[in-house]
mmCIF file of C-alpha atoms in Angstrom:
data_model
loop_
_atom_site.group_PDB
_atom_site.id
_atom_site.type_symbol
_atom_site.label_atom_id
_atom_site.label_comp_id
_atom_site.label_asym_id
_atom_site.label_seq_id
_atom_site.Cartn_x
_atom_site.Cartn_y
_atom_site.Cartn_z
ATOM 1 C CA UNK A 15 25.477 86.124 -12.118
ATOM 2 C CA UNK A 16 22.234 84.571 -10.788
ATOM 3 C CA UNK A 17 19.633 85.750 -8.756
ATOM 4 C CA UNK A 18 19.667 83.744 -5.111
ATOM 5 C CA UNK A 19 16.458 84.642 -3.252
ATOM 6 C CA UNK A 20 16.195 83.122 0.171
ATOM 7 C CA UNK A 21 13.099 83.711 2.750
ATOM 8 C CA UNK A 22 14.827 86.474 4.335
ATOM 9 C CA UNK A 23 16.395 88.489 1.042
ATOM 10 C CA UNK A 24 17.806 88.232 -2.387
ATOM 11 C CA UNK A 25 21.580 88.748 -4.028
ATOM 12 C CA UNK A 26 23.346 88.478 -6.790
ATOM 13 C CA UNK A 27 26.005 85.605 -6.774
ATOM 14 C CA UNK A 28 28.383 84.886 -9.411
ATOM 15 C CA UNK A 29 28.332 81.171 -10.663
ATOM 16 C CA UNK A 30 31.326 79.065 -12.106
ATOM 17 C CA UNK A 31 32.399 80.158 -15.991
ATOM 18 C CA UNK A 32 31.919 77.107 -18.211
ATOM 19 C CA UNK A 33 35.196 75.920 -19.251
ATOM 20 C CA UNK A 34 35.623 74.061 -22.556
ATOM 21 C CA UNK A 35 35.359 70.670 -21.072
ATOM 22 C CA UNK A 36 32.079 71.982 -20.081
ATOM 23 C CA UNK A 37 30.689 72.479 -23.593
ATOM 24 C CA UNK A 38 32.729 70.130 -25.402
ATOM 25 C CA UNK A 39 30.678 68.683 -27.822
ATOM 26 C CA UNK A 40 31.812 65.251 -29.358
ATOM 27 C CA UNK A 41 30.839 64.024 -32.879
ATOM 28 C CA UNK A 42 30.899 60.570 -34.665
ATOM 29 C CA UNK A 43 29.830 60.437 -38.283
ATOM 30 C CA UNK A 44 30.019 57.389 -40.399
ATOM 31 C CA UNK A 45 28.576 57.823 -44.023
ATOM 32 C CA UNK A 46 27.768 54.712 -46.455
ATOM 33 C CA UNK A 47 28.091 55.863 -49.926
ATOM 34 C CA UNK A 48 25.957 54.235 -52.461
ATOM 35 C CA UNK A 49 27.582 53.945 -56.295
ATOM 36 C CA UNK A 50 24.528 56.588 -57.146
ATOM 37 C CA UNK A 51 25.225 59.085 -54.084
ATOM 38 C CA UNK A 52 22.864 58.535 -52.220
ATOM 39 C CA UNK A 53 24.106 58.129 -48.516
ATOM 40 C CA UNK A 54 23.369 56.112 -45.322
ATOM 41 C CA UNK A 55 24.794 58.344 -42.048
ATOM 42 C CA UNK A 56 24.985 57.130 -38.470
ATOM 43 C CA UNK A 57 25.783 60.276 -36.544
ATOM 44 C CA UNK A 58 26.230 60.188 -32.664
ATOM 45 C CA UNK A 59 26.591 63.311 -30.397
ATOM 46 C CA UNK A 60 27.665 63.793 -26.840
ATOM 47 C CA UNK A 61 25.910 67.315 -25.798
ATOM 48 C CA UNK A 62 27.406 68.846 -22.785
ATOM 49 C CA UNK A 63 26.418 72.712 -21.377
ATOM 50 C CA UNK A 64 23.125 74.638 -22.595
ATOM 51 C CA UNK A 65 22.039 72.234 -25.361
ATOM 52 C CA UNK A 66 22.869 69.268 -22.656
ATOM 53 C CA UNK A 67 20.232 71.262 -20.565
ATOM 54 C CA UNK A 68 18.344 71.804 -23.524
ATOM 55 C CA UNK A 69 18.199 68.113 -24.502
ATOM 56 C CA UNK A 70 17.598 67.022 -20.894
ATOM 57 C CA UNK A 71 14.678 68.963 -20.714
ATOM 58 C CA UNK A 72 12.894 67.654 -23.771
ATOM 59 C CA UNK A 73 14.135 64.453 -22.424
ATOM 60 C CA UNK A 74 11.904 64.768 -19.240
ATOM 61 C CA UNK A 75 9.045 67.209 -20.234
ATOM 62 C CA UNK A 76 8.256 66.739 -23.979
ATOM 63 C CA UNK A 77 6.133 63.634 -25.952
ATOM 64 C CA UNK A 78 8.988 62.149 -28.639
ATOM 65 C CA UNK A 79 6.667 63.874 -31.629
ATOM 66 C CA UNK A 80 8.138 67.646 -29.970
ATOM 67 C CA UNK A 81 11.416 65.901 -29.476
ATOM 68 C CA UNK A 82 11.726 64.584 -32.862
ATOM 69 C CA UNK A 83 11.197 68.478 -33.936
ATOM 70 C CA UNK A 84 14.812 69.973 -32.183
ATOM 71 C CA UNK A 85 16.144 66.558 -33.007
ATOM 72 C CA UNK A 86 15.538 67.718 -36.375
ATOM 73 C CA UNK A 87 16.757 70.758 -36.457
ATOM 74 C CA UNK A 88 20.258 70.110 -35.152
ATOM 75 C CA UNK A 89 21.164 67.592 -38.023
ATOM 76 C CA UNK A 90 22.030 70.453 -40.552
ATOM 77 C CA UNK A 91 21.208 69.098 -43.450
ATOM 78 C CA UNK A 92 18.987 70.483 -46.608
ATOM 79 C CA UNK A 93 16.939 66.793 -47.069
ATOM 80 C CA UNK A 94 17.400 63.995 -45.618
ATOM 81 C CA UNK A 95 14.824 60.930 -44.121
ATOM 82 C CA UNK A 96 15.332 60.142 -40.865
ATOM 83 C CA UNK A 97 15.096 56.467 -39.700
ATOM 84 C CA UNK A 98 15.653 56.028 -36.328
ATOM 85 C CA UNK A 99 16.753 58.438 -33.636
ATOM 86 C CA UNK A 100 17.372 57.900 -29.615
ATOM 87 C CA UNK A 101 18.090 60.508 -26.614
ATOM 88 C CA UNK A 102 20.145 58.742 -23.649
ATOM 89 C CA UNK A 103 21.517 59.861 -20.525
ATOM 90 C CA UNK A 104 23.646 57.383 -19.138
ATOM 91 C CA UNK A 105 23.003 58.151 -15.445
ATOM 92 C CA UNK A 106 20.631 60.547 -13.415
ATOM 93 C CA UNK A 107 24.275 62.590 -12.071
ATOM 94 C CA UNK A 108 26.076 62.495 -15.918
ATOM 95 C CA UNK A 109 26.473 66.343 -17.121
ATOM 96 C CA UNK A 110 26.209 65.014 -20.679
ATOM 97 C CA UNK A 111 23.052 63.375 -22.838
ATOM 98 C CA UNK A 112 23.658 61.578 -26.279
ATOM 99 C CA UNK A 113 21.832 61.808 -29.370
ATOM 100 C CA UNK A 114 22.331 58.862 -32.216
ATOM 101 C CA UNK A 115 20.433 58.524 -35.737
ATOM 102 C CA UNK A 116 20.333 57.249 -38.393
ATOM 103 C CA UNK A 117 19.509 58.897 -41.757
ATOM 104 C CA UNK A 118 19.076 58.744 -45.354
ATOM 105 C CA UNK A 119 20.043 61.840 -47.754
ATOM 106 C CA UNK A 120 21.019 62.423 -51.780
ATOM 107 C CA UNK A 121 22.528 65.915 -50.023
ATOM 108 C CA UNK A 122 25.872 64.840 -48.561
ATOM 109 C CA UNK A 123 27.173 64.201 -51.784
ATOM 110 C CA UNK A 124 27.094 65.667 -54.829
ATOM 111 C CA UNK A 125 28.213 66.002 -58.093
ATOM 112 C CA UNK A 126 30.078 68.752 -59.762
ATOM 113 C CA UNK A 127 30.985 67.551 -63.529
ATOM 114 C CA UNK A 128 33.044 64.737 -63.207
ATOM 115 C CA UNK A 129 33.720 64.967 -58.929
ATOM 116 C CA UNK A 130 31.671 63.739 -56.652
ATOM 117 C CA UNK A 131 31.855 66.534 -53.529
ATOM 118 C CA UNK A 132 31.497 65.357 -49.410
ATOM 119 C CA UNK A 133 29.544 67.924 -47.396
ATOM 120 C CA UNK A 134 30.597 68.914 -43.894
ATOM 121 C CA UNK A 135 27.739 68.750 -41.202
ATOM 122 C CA UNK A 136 27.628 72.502 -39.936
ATOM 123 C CA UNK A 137 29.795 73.745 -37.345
ATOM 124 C CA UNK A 138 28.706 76.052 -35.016
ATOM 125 C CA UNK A 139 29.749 78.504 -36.392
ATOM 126 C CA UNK A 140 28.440 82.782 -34.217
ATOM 127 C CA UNK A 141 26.376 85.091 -36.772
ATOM 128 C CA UNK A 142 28.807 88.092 -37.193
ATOM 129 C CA UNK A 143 28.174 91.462 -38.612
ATOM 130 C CA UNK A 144 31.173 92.825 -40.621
ATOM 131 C CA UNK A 145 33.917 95.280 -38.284
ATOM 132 C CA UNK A 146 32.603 98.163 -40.111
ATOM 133 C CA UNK A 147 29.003 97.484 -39.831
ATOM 134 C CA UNK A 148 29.212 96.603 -35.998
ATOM 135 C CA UNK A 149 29.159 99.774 -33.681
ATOM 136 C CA UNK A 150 28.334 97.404 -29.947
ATOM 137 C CA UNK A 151 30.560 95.004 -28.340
ATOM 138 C CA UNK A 152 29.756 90.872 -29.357
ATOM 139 C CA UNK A 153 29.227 89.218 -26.241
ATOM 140 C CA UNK A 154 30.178 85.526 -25.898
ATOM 141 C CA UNK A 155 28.952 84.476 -22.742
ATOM 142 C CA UNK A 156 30.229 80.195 -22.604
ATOM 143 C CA UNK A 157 32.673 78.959 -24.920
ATOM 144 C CA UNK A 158 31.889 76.822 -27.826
ATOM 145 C CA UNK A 159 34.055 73.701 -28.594
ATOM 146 C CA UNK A 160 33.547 71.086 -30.747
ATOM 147 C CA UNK A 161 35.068 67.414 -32.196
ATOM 148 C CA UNK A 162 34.295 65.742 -34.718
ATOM 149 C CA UNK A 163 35.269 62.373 -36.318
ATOM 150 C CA UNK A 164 34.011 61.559 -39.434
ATOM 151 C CA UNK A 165 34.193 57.776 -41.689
ATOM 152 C CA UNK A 166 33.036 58.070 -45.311
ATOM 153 C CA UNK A 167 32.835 54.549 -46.667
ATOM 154 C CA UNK A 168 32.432 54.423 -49.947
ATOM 155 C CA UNK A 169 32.143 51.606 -52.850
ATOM 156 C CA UNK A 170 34.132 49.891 -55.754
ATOM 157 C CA UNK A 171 32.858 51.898 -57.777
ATOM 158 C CA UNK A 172 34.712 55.143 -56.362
ATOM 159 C CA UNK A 173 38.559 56.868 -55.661
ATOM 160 C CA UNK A 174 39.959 59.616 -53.723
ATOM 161 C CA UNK A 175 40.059 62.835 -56.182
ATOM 162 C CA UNK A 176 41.349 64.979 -53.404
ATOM 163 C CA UNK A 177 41.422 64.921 -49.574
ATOM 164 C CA UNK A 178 40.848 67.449 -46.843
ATOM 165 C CA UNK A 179 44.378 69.310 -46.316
ATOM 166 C CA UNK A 180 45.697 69.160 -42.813
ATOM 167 C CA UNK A 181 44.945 72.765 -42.018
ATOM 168 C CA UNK A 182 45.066 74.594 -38.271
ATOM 169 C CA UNK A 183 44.102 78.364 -37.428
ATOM 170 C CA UNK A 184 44.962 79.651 -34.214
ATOM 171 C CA UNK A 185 44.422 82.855 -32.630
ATOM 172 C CA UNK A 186 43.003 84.285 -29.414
ATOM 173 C CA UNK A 187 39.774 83.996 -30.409
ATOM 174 C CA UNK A 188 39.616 80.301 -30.776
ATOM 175 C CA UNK A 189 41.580 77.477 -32.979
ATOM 176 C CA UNK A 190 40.481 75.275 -35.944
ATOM 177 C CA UNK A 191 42.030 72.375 -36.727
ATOM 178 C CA UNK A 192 41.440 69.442 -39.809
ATOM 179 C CA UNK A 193 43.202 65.942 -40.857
ATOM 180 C CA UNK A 194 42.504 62.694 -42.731
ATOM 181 C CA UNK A 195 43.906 59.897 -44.037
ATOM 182 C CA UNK A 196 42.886 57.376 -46.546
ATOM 183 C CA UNK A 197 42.579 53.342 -46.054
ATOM 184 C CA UNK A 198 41.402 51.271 -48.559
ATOM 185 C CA UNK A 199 37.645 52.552 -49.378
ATOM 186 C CA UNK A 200 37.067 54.764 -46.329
ATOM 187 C CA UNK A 201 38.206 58.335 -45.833
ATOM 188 C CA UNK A 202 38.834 59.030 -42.098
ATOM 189 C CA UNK A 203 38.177 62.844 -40.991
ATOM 190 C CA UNK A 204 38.981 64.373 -37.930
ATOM 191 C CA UNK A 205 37.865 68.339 -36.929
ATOM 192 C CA UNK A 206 38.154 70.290 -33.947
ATOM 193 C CA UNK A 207 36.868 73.857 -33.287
ATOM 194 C CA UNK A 208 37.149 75.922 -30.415
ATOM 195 C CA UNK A 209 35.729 79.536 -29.856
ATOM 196 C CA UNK A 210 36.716 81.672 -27.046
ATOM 197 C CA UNK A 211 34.001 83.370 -24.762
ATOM 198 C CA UNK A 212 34.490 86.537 -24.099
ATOM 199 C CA UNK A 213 33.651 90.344 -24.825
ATOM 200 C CA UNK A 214 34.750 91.455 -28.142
ATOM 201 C CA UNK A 215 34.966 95.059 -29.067
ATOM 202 C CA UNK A 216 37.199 97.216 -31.669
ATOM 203 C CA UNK A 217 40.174 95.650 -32.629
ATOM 204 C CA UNK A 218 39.671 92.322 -30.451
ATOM 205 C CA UNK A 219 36.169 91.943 -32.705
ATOM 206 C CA UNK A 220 38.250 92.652 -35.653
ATOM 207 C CA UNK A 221 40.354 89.725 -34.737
ATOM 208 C CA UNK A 222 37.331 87.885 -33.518
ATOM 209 C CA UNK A 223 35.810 87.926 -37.186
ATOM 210 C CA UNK A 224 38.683 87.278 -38.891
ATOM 211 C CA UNK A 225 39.064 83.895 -37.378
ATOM 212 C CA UNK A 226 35.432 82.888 -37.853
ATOM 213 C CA UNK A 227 36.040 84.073 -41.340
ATOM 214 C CA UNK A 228 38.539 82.042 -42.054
ATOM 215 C CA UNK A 229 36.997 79.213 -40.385
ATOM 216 C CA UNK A 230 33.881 79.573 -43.024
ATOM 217 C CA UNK A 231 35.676 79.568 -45.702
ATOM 218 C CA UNK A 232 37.420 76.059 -44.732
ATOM 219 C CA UNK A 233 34.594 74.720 -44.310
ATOM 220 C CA UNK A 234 33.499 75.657 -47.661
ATOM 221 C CA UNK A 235 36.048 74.511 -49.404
ATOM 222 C CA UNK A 236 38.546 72.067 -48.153
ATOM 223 C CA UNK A 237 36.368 69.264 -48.922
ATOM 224 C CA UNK A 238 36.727 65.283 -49.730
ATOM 225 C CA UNK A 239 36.290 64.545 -53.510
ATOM 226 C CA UNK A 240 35.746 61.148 -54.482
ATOM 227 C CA UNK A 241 35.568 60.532 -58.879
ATOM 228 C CA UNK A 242 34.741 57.543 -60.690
ATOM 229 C CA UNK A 243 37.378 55.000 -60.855
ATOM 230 C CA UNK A 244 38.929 54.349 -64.586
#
């Protein structure tokens, strides 16, 4: 609900839920892997709902110094250099705004004894208390629902150790979903993640942190590993 307030009073009135192709976020990742690790990433983003707001307004009110701050912020990783960067609305009437950049890190990669280990970029992924620790309802006011499609290229010099496993996890809180295929020296990577708004209390929040849970712990582990070929 919003407030209306008109010259000759003021009312509540209850605007539209956002819907998941509302906030559907899109996601394009291609990563250049260099025989030492280091990596070269291209990453383009199609923002829809608050953070298309969000963006829009730093867009239209903010010097590209504060801009390059959020900018900053939303690629997740520990160290990187960032090259180039752009914010784009296509038209004045588009509900969306894209972000593209291009980056430099020794972070997306990296070596555990003999494997060479490919980082996810962060989901995002609600801060959650544990059931027993959380007394008060978790309020989800818009859904959150993200793709992602993700090209590691990488050289001679590397093979495929081990790929991501297809993996999905449904429930009524939200679905997760994985796949990827090899071809030649690129590793193709596709995600999707999709959180349910809602009010979660008691058993439902129970449910509600399993998923996201379960979700983490993908993310953690069901990685690309690349080795060094014979």
């Amino acid at each position: 609900e919003v407030l209306f307030v008109s010259q000759d009073n003021s009312r509540l009135i209850k605007t539209p839920a956002l819907s998941l192709p509302d906030v559907r976020e899109k996601r394009t990742v291609v990563a250049e892997v260099t025989p030492t690790g280091k990596t070269l990433i291209n990453l383009g983003i199609e923002f829809r709902g608050d953070k298309f707001e969000t963006f829009t307004y730093l867009l239209n009110e903010y010097t590209r110094t504060e801009q390059e701050e959020y900018v900053r912020k939303v690629i997740d990783l520990p160290e990187y250099t960032l090259i180039d960067w752009e914010l784009k609305r296509q038209h004045r009437d588009s509900a969306s705004i894209f972000l593209t950049a291009e980056l430099t890190t020794n972070n997306f990669v990296k070596k555990y004894g003999d494997n060479y280990v490919v980082r996810n970029l962060p989901l995002d992924i609600p801060s959650t208390e544990v059931p027993a620790k959380r007394s008060l309802p978790f309020e989800l006011y818009y859904p959150i629902c993200q793709e992602e499609t993700v090209t590691v290229k990488f050289p001679q010099e590397f093979v495929v150790d081990k790929l991501p496993e297809e993996m999905q996890v449904n429930s009524d809180a939200g679905a997760y979903r994985v796949s990827s295929y090899a071809e030649g020296n690129e590793v193709h990577i596709k995600r999707s993640y999709i959180v349910q708004s809602g009010n979660y209390s008691g058993k439902g929040y129970e449910g509600f942190y399993d998923q996201l849970a379960k979700v983490k712990n993908l993310e953690a582990s069901n990685l690309l590993t690349l080795k060094k070929a014979n």
